[in-house]
Amino acid sequence: MPIDDKSPKWRHQFTLIDREEMTVEGVISLGSADEKEVVMDTERGPLVIKGEGLNIQQLNLDKGNIVVEGLIKAIVYDDEPKQKKGLLNRLLK
């Protein structure tokens, strides 16, 4: 069976080493990243990595992987779709 490079199908998995280095495979896109939180879309839904001193060491969206270093405190899958609030809802909050 030939591999179609236009629509890759990655297997989603992650490896965590000593809570200091995390490799994630099956990454579709990177949402945001700072030293406390890295948000990404994966084959299995949105994934949030929380911690301290987080730094993206490697990002390759063509291969669907990312390497994050720092003190990792939480790994959370966000299954609920985020609804964008309208201007009125934000003002009345």
PDB file of N, CA and C in Angstrom, residues 8-92:
ATOM      1  N   PRO A   8      -1.034  12.737   5.469  1.00  0.00           N
ATOM      2  CA  PRO A   8      -0.386  11.781   6.368  1.00  0.00           C
ATOM      3  C   PRO A   8      -1.296  11.384   7.522  1.00  0.00           C
ATOM      4  N   LYS A   9      -1.178  10.145   7.931  1.00  0.00           N
ATOM      5  CA  LYS A   9      -1.907   9.646   9.095  1.00  0.00           C
ATOM      6  C   LYS A   9      -0.868   9.245  10.126  1.00  0.00           C
ATOM      7  N   TRP A  10      -0.741  10.061  11.182  1.00  0.00           N
ATOM      8  CA  TRP A  10       0.228   9.782  12.220  1.00  0.00           C
ATOM      9  C   TRP A  10      -0.436   9.025  13.340  1.00  0.00           C
ATOM     10  N   ARG A  11       0.346   8.272  14.002  1.00  0.00           N
ATOM     11  CA  ARG A  11      -0.120   7.628  15.211  1.00  0.00           C
ATOM     12  C   ARG A  11       0.140   8.599  16.350  1.00  0.00           C
ATOM     13  N   HIS A  12      -0.861   8.865  17.150  1.00  0.00           N
ATOM     14  CA  HIS A  12      -0.698   9.822  18.240  1.00  0.00           C
ATOM     15  C   HIS A  12      -0.147   9.097  19.465  1.00  0.00           C
ATOM     16  N   GLN A  13       0.980   9.592  19.935  1.00  0.00           N
ATOM     17  CA  GLN A  13       1.562   9.081  21.171  1.00  0.00           C
ATOM     18  C   GLN A  13       2.506  10.128  21.739  1.00  0.00           C
ATOM     19  N   PHE A  14       2.782  10.010  23.038  1.00  0.00           N
ATOM     20  CA  PHE A  14       3.779  10.900  23.620  1.00  0.00           C
ATOM     21  C   PHE A  14       4.677  10.122  24.564  1.00  0.00           C
ATOM     22  N   THR A  15       5.885  10.648  24.718  1.00  0.00           N
ATOM     23  CA  THR A  15       6.877  10.071  25.613  1.00  0.00           C
ATOM     24  C   THR A  15       7.333  11.163  26.568  1.00  0.00           C
ATOM     25  N   LEU A  16       7.311  10.860  27.856  1.00  0.00           N
ATOM     26  CA  LEU A  16       7.724  11.816  28.873  1.00  0.00           C
ATOM     27  C   LEU A  16       8.922  11.238  29.616  1.00  0.00           C
ATOM     28  N   ILE A  17      10.013  11.996  29.656  1.00  0.00           N
ATOM     29  CA  ILE A  17      11.228  11.547  30.317  1.00  0.00           C
ATOM     30  C   ILE A  17      11.490  12.444  31.518  1.00  0.00           C
ATOM     31  N   ASP A  18      11.438  11.861  32.713  1.00  0.00           N
ATOM     32  CA  ASP A  18      11.743  12.553  33.977  1.00  0.00           C
ATOM     33  C   ASP A  18      10.998  13.880  34.161  1.00  0.00           C
ATOM     34  N   ARG A  19       9.826  13.995  33.594  1.00  0.00           N
ATOM     35  CA  ARG A  19       9.021  15.222  33.675  1.00  0.00           C
ATOM     36  C   ARG A  19       9.758  16.439  33.134  1.00  0.00           C
ATOM     37  N   GLU A  20      10.821  16.234  32.344  1.00  0.00           N
ATOM     38  CA  GLU A  20      11.622  17.347  31.837  1.00  0.00           C
ATOM     39  C   GLU A  20      11.671  17.411  30.318  1.00  0.00           C
ATOM     40  N   GLU A  21      11.321  16.334  29.643  1.00  0.00           N
ATOM     41  CA  GLU A  21      11.329  16.339  28.179  1.00  0.00           C
ATOM     42  C   GLU A  21      10.171  15.487  27.681  1.00  0.00           C
ATOM     43  N   MET A  22       9.359  16.099  26.813  1.00  0.00           N
ATOM     44  CA  MET A  22       8.185  15.403  26.286  1.00  0.00           C
ATOM     45  C   MET A  22       8.200  15.465  24.768  1.00  0.00           C
ATOM     46  N   THR A  23       8.081  14.312  24.138  1.00  0.00           N
ATOM     47  CA  THR A  23       7.970  14.208  22.694  1.00  0.00           C
ATOM     48  C   THR A  23       6.549  13.796  22.367  1.00  0.00           C
ATOM     49  N   VAL A  24       5.889  14.549  21.489  1.00  0.00           N
ATOM     50  CA  VAL A  24       4.511  14.247  21.096  1.00  0.00           C
ATOM     51  C   VAL A  24       4.499  13.972  19.597  1.00  0.00           C
ATOM     52  N   GLU A  25       3.891  12.866  19.195  1.00  0.00           N
ATOM     53  CA  GLU A  25       3.727  12.531  17.788  1.00  0.00           C
ATOM     54  C   GLU A  25       2.240  12.573  17.457  1.00  0.00           C
ATOM     55  N   GLY A  26       1.939  12.903  16.210  1.00  0.00           N
ATOM     56  CA  GLY A  26       0.548  13.037  15.802  1.00  0.00           C
ATOM     57  C   GLY A  26       0.032  14.450  15.976  1.00  0.00           C
ATOM     58  N   VAL A  27       0.950  15.427  15.934  1.00  0.00           N
ATOM     59  CA  VAL A  27       0.587  16.837  16.102  1.00  0.00           C
ATOM     60  C   VAL A  27       0.148  17.401  14.755  1.00  0.00           C
ATOM     61  N   ILE A  28      -1.003  18.048  14.736  1.00  0.00           N
ATOM     62  CA  ILE A  28      -1.539  18.660  13.513  1.00  0.00           C
ATOM     63  C   ILE A  28      -1.113  20.120  13.422  1.00  0.00           C
ATOM     64  N   SER A  29      -1.260  20.865  14.536  1.00  0.00           N
ATOM     65  CA  SER A  29      -0.887  22.276  14.536  1.00  0.00           C
ATOM     66  C   SER A  29      -0.560  22.718  15.957  1.00  0.00           C
ATOM     67  N   LEU A  30       0.213  23.805  16.032  1.00  0.00           N
ATOM     68  CA  LEU A  30       0.564  24.395  17.314  1.00  0.00           C
ATOM     69  C   LEU A  30      -0.333  25.601  17.533  1.00  0.00           C
ATOM     70  N   GLY A  31      -1.071  25.606  18.640  1.00  0.00           N
ATOM     71  CA  GLY A  31      -1.984  26.706  18.931  1.00  0.00           C
ATOM     72  C   GLY A  31      -1.260  27.890  19.541  1.00  0.00           C
ATOM     73  N   SER A  32      -0.610  27.670  20.680  1.00  0.00           N
ATOM     74  CA  SER A  32       0.130  28.733  21.355  1.00  0.00           C
ATOM     75  C   SER A  32       1.186  28.094  22.242  1.00  0.00           C
ATOM     76  N   ALA A  33       2.171  28.901  22.605  1.00  0.00           N
ATOM     77  CA  ALA A  33       3.231  28.388  23.469  1.00  0.00           C
ATOM     78  C   ALA A  33       3.866  29.528  24.249  1.00  0.00           C
ATOM     79  N   ASP A  34       4.052  29.308  25.533  1.00  0.00           N
ATOM     80  CA  ASP A  34       4.837  30.201  26.365  1.00  0.00           C
ATOM     81  C   ASP A  34       5.515  29.349  27.431  1.00  0.00           C
ATOM     82  N   GLU A  35       6.152  29.959  28.403  1.00  0.00           N
ATOM     83  CA  GLU A  35       6.918  29.168  29.371  1.00  0.00           C
ATOM     84  C   GLU A  35       6.055  28.428  30.389  1.00  0.00           C
ATOM     85  N   LYS A  36       4.743  28.689  30.399  1.00  0.00           N
ATOM     86  CA  LYS A  36       3.857  28.001  31.337  1.00  0.00           C
ATOM     87  C   LYS A  36       2.874  27.043  30.668  1.00  0.00           C
ATOM     88  N   GLU A  37       2.682  27.179  29.338  1.00  0.00           N
ATOM     89  CA  GLU A  37       1.664  26.359  28.682  1.00  0.00           C
ATOM     90  C   GLU A  37       1.954  26.228  27.185  1.00  0.00           C
ATOM     91  N   VAL A  38       1.785  25.005  26.678  1.00  0.00           N
ATOM     92  CA  VAL A  38       1.896  24.739  25.240  1.00  0.00           C
ATOM     93  C   VAL A  38       0.588  24.080  24.818  1.00  0.00           C
ATOM     94  N   VAL A  39      -0.082  24.670  23.823  1.00  0.00           N
ATOM     95  CA  VAL A  39      -1.373  24.175  23.347  1.00  0.00           C
ATOM     96  C   VAL A  39      -1.204  23.736  21.904  1.00  0.00           C
ATOM     97  N   MET A  40      -1.698  22.531  21.596  1.00  0.00           N
ATOM     98  CA  MET A  40      -1.579  22.006  20.237  1.00  0.00           C
ATOM     99  C   MET A  40      -2.795  21.170  19.880  1.00  0.00           C
ATOM    100  N   ASP A  41      -3.040  21.014  18.579  1.00  0.00           N
ATOM    101  CA  ASP A  41      -4.073  20.106  18.089  1.00  0.00           C
ATOM    102  C   ASP A  41      -3.383  18.830  17.660  1.00  0.00           C
ATOM    103  N   THR A  42      -3.923  17.692  18.102  1.00  0.00           N
ATOM    104  CA  THR A  42      -3.364  16.397  17.753  1.00  0.00           C
ATOM    105  C   THR A  42      -4.418  15.567  17.031  1.00  0.00           C
ATOM    106  N   GLU A  43      -4.007  14.403  16.570  1.00  0.00           N
ATOM    107  CA  GLU A  43      -4.926  13.468  15.918  1.00  0.00           C
ATOM    108  C   GLU A  43      -6.052  13.052  16.865  1.00  0.00           C
ATOM    109  N   ARG A  44      -5.838  13.149  18.162  1.00  0.00           N
ATOM    110  CA  ARG A  44      -6.822  12.741  19.166  1.00  0.00           C
ATOM    111  C   ARG A  44      -7.458  13.911  19.895  1.00  0.00           C
ATOM    112  N   GLY A  45      -7.318  15.126  19.355  1.00  0.00           N
ATOM    113  CA  GLY A  45      -7.949  16.291  19.952  1.00  0.00           C
ATOM    114  C   GLY A  45      -6.937  17.261  20.523  1.00  0.00           C
ATOM    115  N   PRO A  46      -7.430  18.392  21.039  1.00  0.00           N
ATOM    116  CA  PRO A  46      -6.550  19.410  21.611  1.00  0.00           C
ATOM    117  C   PRO A  46      -5.797  18.885  22.836  1.00  0.00           C
ATOM    118  N   LEU A  47      -4.504  19.202  22.904  1.00  0.00           N
ATOM    119  CA  LEU A  47      -3.654  18.769  24.010  1.00  0.00           C
ATOM    120  C   LEU A  47      -2.976  19.992  24.611  1.00  0.00           C
ATOM    121  N   VAL A  48      -3.012  20.083  25.941  1.00  0.00           N
ATOM    122  CA  VAL A  48      -2.395  21.199  26.661  1.00  0.00           C
ATOM    123  C   VAL A  48      -1.338  20.633  27.602  1.00  0.00           C
ATOM    124  N   ILE A  49      -0.132  21.170  27.493  1.00  0.00           N
ATOM    125  CA  ILE A  49       0.956  20.816  28.399  1.00  0.00           C
ATOM    126  C   ILE A  49       1.184  22.021  29.299  1.00  0.00           C
ATOM    127  N   LYS A  50       1.131  21.812  30.620  1.00  0.00           N
ATOM    128  CA  LYS A  50       1.334  22.902  31.574  1.00  0.00           C
ATOM    129  C   LYS A  50       2.575  22.621  32.399  1.00  0.00           C
ATOM    130  N   GLY A  51       3.282  23.695  32.759  1.00  0.00           N
ATOM    131  CA  GLY A  51       4.478  23.522  33.564  1.00  0.00           C
ATOM    132  C   GLY A  51       5.207  24.820  33.795  1.00  0.00           C
ATOM    133  N   GLU A  52       6.521  24.709  34.029  1.00  0.00           N
ATOM    134  CA  GLU A  52       7.365  25.873  34.276  1.00  0.00           C
ATOM    135  C   GLU A  52       8.590  25.800  33.367  1.00  0.00           C
ATOM    136  N   GLY A  53       8.973  26.929  32.817  1.00  0.00           N
ATOM    137  CA  GLY A  53      10.146  26.992  31.966  1.00  0.00           C
ATOM    138  C   GLY A  53      10.025  26.164  30.701  1.00  0.00           C
ATOM    139  N   LEU A  54       8.805  26.049  30.177  1.00  0.00           N
ATOM    140  CA  LEU A  54       8.600  25.230  28.974  1.00  0.00           C
ATOM    141  C   LEU A  54       9.219  25.914  27.762  1.00  0.00           C
ATOM    142  N   ASN A  55       9.838  25.098  26.928  1.00  0.00           N
ATOM    143  CA  ASN A  55      10.518  25.588  25.742  1.00  0.00           C
ATOM    144  C   ASN A  55      10.376  24.540  24.637  1.00  0.00           C
ATOM    145  N   ILE A  56      10.014  24.985  23.455  1.00  0.00           N
ATOM    146  CA  ILE A  56       9.905  24.059  22.330  1.00  0.00           C
ATOM    147  C   ILE A  56      11.297  23.870  21.742  1.00  0.00           C
ATOM    148  N   GLN A  57      11.815  22.658  21.876  1.00  0.00           N
ATOM    149  CA  GLN A  57      13.142  22.352  21.360  1.00  0.00           C
ATOM    150  C   GLN A  57      13.093  21.984  19.888  1.00  0.00           C
ATOM    151  N   GLN A  58      12.013  21.346  19.466  1.00  0.00           N
ATOM    152  CA  GLN A  58      11.893  20.907  18.081  1.00  0.00           C
ATOM    153  C   GLN A  58      10.423  20.900  17.697  1.00  0.00           C
ATOM    154  N   LEU A  59      10.133  21.372  16.475  1.00  0.00           N
ATOM    155  CA  LEU A  59       8.773  21.351  15.941  1.00  0.00           C
ATOM    156  C   LEU A  59       8.855  21.016  14.465  1.00  0.00           C
ATOM    157  N   ASN A  60       8.194  19.931  14.072  1.00  0.00           N
ATOM    158  CA  ASN A  60       8.163  19.530  12.674  1.00  0.00           C
ATOM    159  C   ASN A  60       6.737  19.108  12.348  1.00  0.00           C
ATOM    160  N   LEU A  61       5.945  20.036  11.817  1.00  0.00           N
ATOM    161  CA  LEU A  61       4.551  19.737  11.510  1.00  0.00           C
ATOM    162  C   LEU A  61       4.422  18.848  10.283  1.00  0.00           C
ATOM    163  N   ASP A  62       5.436  18.817   9.405  1.00  0.00           N
ATOM    164  CA  ASP A  62       5.396  17.907   8.264  1.00  0.00           C
ATOM    165  C   ASP A  62       5.418  16.456   8.730  1.00  0.00           C
ATOM    166  N   LYS A  63       6.188  16.184   9.782  1.00  0.00           N
ATOM    167  CA  LYS A  63       6.251  14.832  10.348  1.00  0.00           C
ATOM    168  C   LYS A  63       5.286  14.665  11.517  1.00  0.00           C
ATOM    169  N   GLY A  64       4.719  15.777  11.989  1.00  0.00           N
ATOM    170  CA  GLY A  64       3.729  15.725  13.067  1.00  0.00           C
ATOM    171  C   GLY A  64       4.307  15.500  14.440  1.00  0.00           C
ATOM    172  N   ASN A  65       5.476  16.092  14.735  1.00  0.00           N
ATOM    173  CA  ASN A  65       6.011  15.902  16.080  1.00  0.00           C
ATOM    174  C   ASN A  65       6.545  17.195  16.670  1.00  0.00           C
ATOM    175  N   ILE A  66       6.638  17.180  17.997  1.00  0.00           N
ATOM    176  CA  ILE A  66       7.126  18.327  18.763  1.00  0.00           C
ATOM    177  C   ILE A  66       7.874  17.790  19.976  1.00  0.00           C
ATOM    178  N   VAL A  67       8.918  18.504  20.389  1.00  0.00           N
ATOM    179  CA  VAL A  67       9.659  18.174  21.601  1.00  0.00           C
ATOM    180  C   VAL A  67       9.608  19.397  22.509  1.00  0.00           C
ATOM    181  N   VAL A  68       9.105  19.208  23.726  1.00  0.00           N
ATOM    182  CA  VAL A  68       8.977  20.285  24.706  1.00  0.00           C
ATOM    183  C   VAL A  68       9.860  19.949  25.903  1.00  0.00           C
ATOM    184  N   GLU A  69      10.658  20.927  26.339  1.00  0.00           N
ATOM    185  CA  GLU A  69      11.493  20.755  27.523  1.00  0.00           C
ATOM    186  C   GLU A  69      11.073  21.734  28.604  1.00  0.00           C
ATOM    187  N   GLY A  70      11.334  21.379  29.852  1.00  0.00           N
ATOM    188  CA  GLY A  70      10.970  22.179  31.004  1.00  0.00           C
ATOM    189  C   GLY A  70      10.343  21.282  32.055  1.00  0.00           C
ATOM    190  N   LEU A  71       9.921  21.853  33.160  1.00  0.00           N
ATOM    191  CA  LEU A  71       9.258  21.083  34.213  1.00  0.00           C
ATOM    192  C   LEU A  71       7.792  20.908  33.847  1.00  0.00           C
ATOM    193  N   ILE A  72       7.410  19.691  33.504  1.00  0.00           N
ATOM    194  CA  ILE A  72       6.037  19.412  33.063  1.00  0.00           C
ATOM    195  C   ILE A  72       5.210  19.015  34.275  1.00  0.00           C
ATOM    196  N   LYS A  73       4.130  19.775  34.505  1.00  0.00           N
ATOM    197  CA  LYS A  73       3.281  19.552  35.671  1.00  0.00           C
ATOM    198  C   LYS A  73       1.948  18.911  35.332  1.00  0.00           C
ATOM    199  N   ALA A  74       1.459  19.127  34.091  1.00  0.00           N
ATOM    200  CA  ALA A  74       0.155  18.565  33.727  1.00  0.00           C
ATOM    201  C   ALA A  74       0.077  18.351  32.224  1.00  0.00           C
ATOM    202  N   ILE A  75      -0.636  17.285  31.860  1.00  0.00           N
ATOM    203  CA  ILE A  75      -0.917  16.971  30.458  1.00  0.00           C
ATOM    204  C   ILE A  75      -2.428  16.772  30.387  1.00  0.00           C
ATOM    205  N   VAL A  76      -3.104  17.626  29.625  1.00  0.00           N
ATOM    206  CA  VAL A  76      -4.561  17.627  29.614  1.00  0.00           C
ATOM    207  C   VAL A  76      -5.081  17.575  28.184  1.00  0.00           C
ATOM    208  N   TYR A  77      -6.001  16.647  27.929  1.00  0.00           N
ATOM    209  CA  TYR A  77      -6.721  16.627  26.656  1.00  0.00           C
ATOM    210  C   TYR A  77      -8.006  17.415  26.847  1.00  0.00           C
ATOM    211  N   ASP A  78      -8.244  18.360  25.962  1.00  0.00           N
ATOM    212  CA  ASP A  78      -9.433  19.208  26.051  1.00  0.00           C
ATOM    213  C   ASP A  78     -10.436  18.712  25.025  1.00  0.00           C
ATOM    214  N   ASP A  79     -11.411  17.914  25.475  1.00  0.00           N
ATOM    215  CA  ASP A  79     -12.398  17.333  24.564  1.00  0.00           C
ATOM    216  C   ASP A  79     -13.528  18.278  24.211  1.00  0.00           C
ATOM    217  N   GLU A  80     -13.735  19.298  25.023  1.00  0.00           N
ATOM    218  CA  GLU A  80     -14.837  20.221  24.767  1.00  0.00           C
ATOM    219  C   GLU A  80     -14.411  21.288  23.768  1.00  0.00           C
ATOM    220  N   PRO A  81     -15.182  21.467  22.701  1.00  0.00           N
ATOM    221  CA  PRO A  81     -14.834  22.531  21.750  1.00  0.00           C
ATOM    222  C   PRO A  81     -15.017  23.895  22.404  1.00  0.00           C
ATOM    223  N   LYS A  82     -14.052  24.768  22.185  1.00  0.00           N
ATOM    224  CA  LYS A  82     -14.142  26.111  22.768  1.00  0.00           C
ATOM    225  C   LYS A  82     -15.011  26.976  21.879  1.00  0.00           C
ATOM    226  N   GLN A  83     -16.009  27.584  22.502  1.00  0.00           N
ATOM    227  CA  GLN A  83     -16.900  28.464  21.760  1.00  0.00           C
ATOM    228  C   GLN A  83     -16.401  29.891  21.913  1.00  0.00           C
ATOM    229  N   LYS A  84     -16.308  30.561  20.805  1.00  0.00           N
ATOM    230  CA  LYS A  84     -15.889  31.955  20.847  1.00  0.00           C
ATOM    231  C   LYS A  84     -17.043  32.804  21.342  1.00  0.00           C
ATOM    232  N   LYS A  85     -16.735  33.644  22.318  1.00  0.00           N
ATOM    233  CA  LYS A  85     -17.759  34.519  22.872  1.00  0.00           C
ATOM    234  C   LYS A  85     -17.853  35.774  22.028  1.00  0.00           C
ATOM    235  N   GLY A  86     -19.055  36.220  21.860  1.00  0.00           N
ATOM    236  CA  GLY A  86     -19.268  37.456  21.127  1.00  0.00           C
ATOM    237  C   GLY A  86     -18.877  38.663  21.966  1.00  0.00           C
ATOM    238  N   LEU A  87     -18.828  39.791  21.342  1.00  0.00           N
ATOM    239  CA  LEU A  87     -18.447  41.031  22.015  1.00  0.00           C
ATOM    240  C   LEU A  87     -19.384  41.334  23.180  1.00  0.00           C
ATOM    241  N   LEU A  88     -20.680  41.146  22.983  1.00  0.00           N
ATOM    242  CA  LEU A  88     -21.653  41.422  24.037  1.00  0.00           C
ATOM    243  C   LEU A  88     -21.432  40.523  25.244  1.00  0.00           C
ATOM    244  N   ASN A  89     -21.185  39.239  25.021  1.00  0.00           N
ATOM    245  CA  ASN A  89     -20.938  38.325  26.145  1.00  0.00           C
ATOM    246  C   ASN A  89     -19.682  38.700  26.922  1.00  0.00           C
ATOM    247  N   ARG A  90     -18.636  39.144  26.222  1.00  0.00           N
ATOM    248  CA  ARG A  90     -17.414  39.541  26.895  1.00  0.00           C
ATOM    249  C   ARG A  90     -17.616  40.821  27.693  1.00  0.00           C
ATOM    250  N   LEU A  91     -18.406  41.757  27.179  1.00  0.00           N
ATOM    251  CA  LEU A  91     -18.648  43.013  27.903  1.00  0.00           C
ATOM    252  C   LEU A  91     -19.513  42.819  29.137  1.00  0.00           C
ATOM    253  N   LEU A  92     -20.466  41.872  29.077  1.00  0.00           N
ATOM    254  CA  LEU A  92     -21.382  41.661  30.192  1.00  0.00           C
ATOM    255  C   LEU A  92     -20.825  40.730  31.258  1.00  0.00           C
TER     256      LEU A  92
END
